[in-house]
């Protein structure tokens, strides 16, 4: 099949590779335009663009993919099917219908759960124990199309968004390749979603990644794991933001420091590490990233006297 591939971030790379390995023709790759990135704010290409150019694929980077002139460009490419993996725009009906077999999307959740921009982050932050990928036919509503395939994976107690994201990227690539193979053989059954059961996963940002220490320790730990590594769950200490990583539940801290105010640092030494009181129980923090510095072991941060017992995160 002639496949038109839409994608932008690292998550989309395994799917593009899987399409090529399966013997399909990559008719073109559509990705977001180059953007300023990093401290120097230099313009940089998306991961998908870099991979596509390495393989010699035609690359398109429209600012406004819904413009009629770009729709005509897509029609002229004459793809058999579009596959969309974390592209970053909701596509209008003329683009979805341009390919002969329509448009499919790989979404990193078990739809209708967690529709939206950040399903991996919120699956972990909300304490889910299972997630997965869904291949659906695209409609104009966000992540609401009928399902052609899905597969589940467990979420472990120490899994982070970064780790689960890598697993789901590979899983999504396999399920997408299998779905394309089935479509080559003939029509594939499509199951309508239960729209009444839909939940949503909004884009993560700095405000949503701030830790509320009045929550119980498990909820705090889930948020920290769900925001790792971008944008990073954070809290303010002495007026300066600190990102926190690798949480462990520390029930003993609650027993030894019963009644400690949420956010209070109850332990800070190189042997026992950094332990912070939550609304119920405590959290041992494995790594930190102070503002303007690299991520480091919490023990090293404590050894540098950056924080001590009695200090409080807010």
Coordinates of N, CA and C in Angstrom, one line a residue, residues 2-6 27-31 58-62 64-84 87 91-103:
X2 N 0.3 2.3 -0.6 CA 1.0 3.6 -0.5 C 0.5 4.3 0.8
X3 N 1.4 4.5 1.7 CA 1.0 5.0 3.0 C 1.5 6.4 3.2
X4 N 0.6 7.3 3.6 CA 1.0 8.7 4.0 C 1.1 8.7 5.5
X5 N 2.3 9.0 6.0 CA 2.6 8.9 7.4 C 2.6 10.3 8.0
X6 N 1.8 10.5 9.1 CA 1.8 11.7 9.9 C 2.3 11.5 11.3
X27 N 4.6 7.0 0.9 CA 4.4 8.0 -0.2 C 4.9 9.3 0.2
X28 N 4.8 9.7 1.5 CA 5.3 11.0 2.0 C 5.2 10.9 3.5
X29 N 5.9 11.8 4.1 CA 5.9 12.0 5.6 C 5.5 13.4 5.9
X30 N 4.5 13.6 6.7 CA 4.0 14.9 7.1 C 4.3 15.1 8.6
X31 N 5.0 16.2 8.9 CA 5.4 16.4 10.3 C 5.3 17.9 10.6
X58 N 9.9 11.7 1.0 CA 9.4 13.1 0.8 C 8.8 13.6 2.1
X59 N 9.2 14.8 2.5 CA 8.8 15.4 3.8 C 8.0 16.7 3.5
X60 N 6.8 16.8 4.2 CA 6.0 18.0 4.1 C 5.8 18.5 5.5
X61 N 5.9 19.8 5.7 CA 5.8 20.5 7.0 C 4.9 21.6 7.0
X62 N 3.6 21.4 6.8 CA 2.7 22.5 6.7 C 2.4 23.2 8.0
X64 N -0.3 25.1 8.4 CA -1.8 24.9 8.5 C -2.2 23.7 7.6
X65 N -2.2 22.5 8.1 CA -2.6 21.4 7.3 C -4.0 21.5 6.7
X66 N -4.9 22.2 7.4 CA -6.3 22.3 6.9 C -6.5 23.3 5.7
X67 N -5.4 24.0 5.3 CA -5.6 24.9 4.2 C -6.0 24.1 2.9
X68 N -6.9 24.7 2.1 CA -7.3 23.9 0.9 C -6.2 23.6 0.0
X69 N -5.2 24.4 -0.1 CA -4.0 24.1 -1.0 C -3.3 22.9 -0.5
X70 N -3.2 22.7 0.8 CA -2.5 21.5 1.3 C -3.3 20.3 1.1
X71 N -4.6 20.4 1.3 CA -5.5 19.3 1.0 C -5.3 18.8 -0.4
X72 N -5.2 19.7 -1.4 CA -5.0 19.3 -2.7 C -3.6 18.6 -2.9
X73 N -2.6 19.1 -2.2 CA -1.3 18.4 -2.2 C -1.4 17.0 -1.8
X74 N -2.2 16.7 -0.7 CA -2.4 15.4 -0.2 C -3.1 14.5 -1.2
X75 N -4.1 15.1 -1.8 CA -4.9 14.3 -2.9 C -4.0 14.0 -4.0
X76 N -3.1 14.9 -4.4 CA -2.2 14.6 -5.5 C -1.2 13.5 -5.2
X77 N -0.9 13.3 -4.0 CA 0.0 12.2 -3.6 C -0.7 10.9 -3.8
X78 N -2.0 10.8 -3.7 CA -2.8 9.7 -4.0 C -2.4 8.5 -3.1
X79 N -2.4 8.7 -1.8 CA -2.1 7.5 -0.9 C -3.3 6.6 -0.8
X80 N -3.0 5.3 -0.5 CA -4.0 4.4 -0.2 C -4.6 4.6 1.2
X81 N -3.8 5.0 2.1 CA -4.2 5.2 3.5 C -3.3 6.2 4.2
X82 N -3.8 6.9 5.2 CA -3.0 7.7 6.1 C -2.9 7.0 7.4
X83 N -1.7 7.1 8.0 CA -1.5 6.6 9.4 C -1.0 7.8 10.2
X84 N -1.6 8.1 11.3 CA -1.3 9.2 12.1 C -0.9 8.7 13.5
X87 N 0.8 13.2 15.7 CA 1.1 14.3 14.7 C 1.0 15.6 15.4
X91 N -7.2 16.6 12.3 CA -7.3 16.8 10.9 C -8.7 16.9 10.5
X92 N -9.0 17.8 9.5 CA -10.4 18.0 9.0 C -10.8 16.9 8.1
X93 N -12.1 16.8 7.9 CA -12.7 15.7 7.1 C -12.1 15.6 5.7
X94 N -11.8 16.7 5.0 CA -11.2 16.5 3.6 C -9.9 15.8 3.6
X95 N -9.1 16.0 4.7 CA -7.8 15.3 4.8 C -8.0 13.8 5.2
X96 N -8.9 13.6 6.1 CA -9.2 12.2 6.6 C -9.7 11.3 5.4
X97 N -10.5 11.9 4.6 CA -11.1 11.2 3.5 C -10.3 11.1 2.2
X98 N -9.1 11.8 2.2 CA -8.4 11.9 0.9 C -7.8 10.6 0.5
X99 N -7.3 9.7 1.4 CA -6.8 8.4 1.0 C -7.9 7.5 0.6
X100 N -7.7 6.5 -0.3 CA -8.7 5.6 -0.7 C -9.3 4.8 0.5
X101 N -8.4 4.4 1.5 CA -8.9 3.6 2.6 C -9.1 4.5 3.9
X102 N -9.0 5.8 3.7 CA -9.2 6.6 4.9 C -8.0 6.8 5.8
X103 N -8.2 7.1 7.0 CA -7.1 7.5 7.9 C -7.2 6.7 9.2

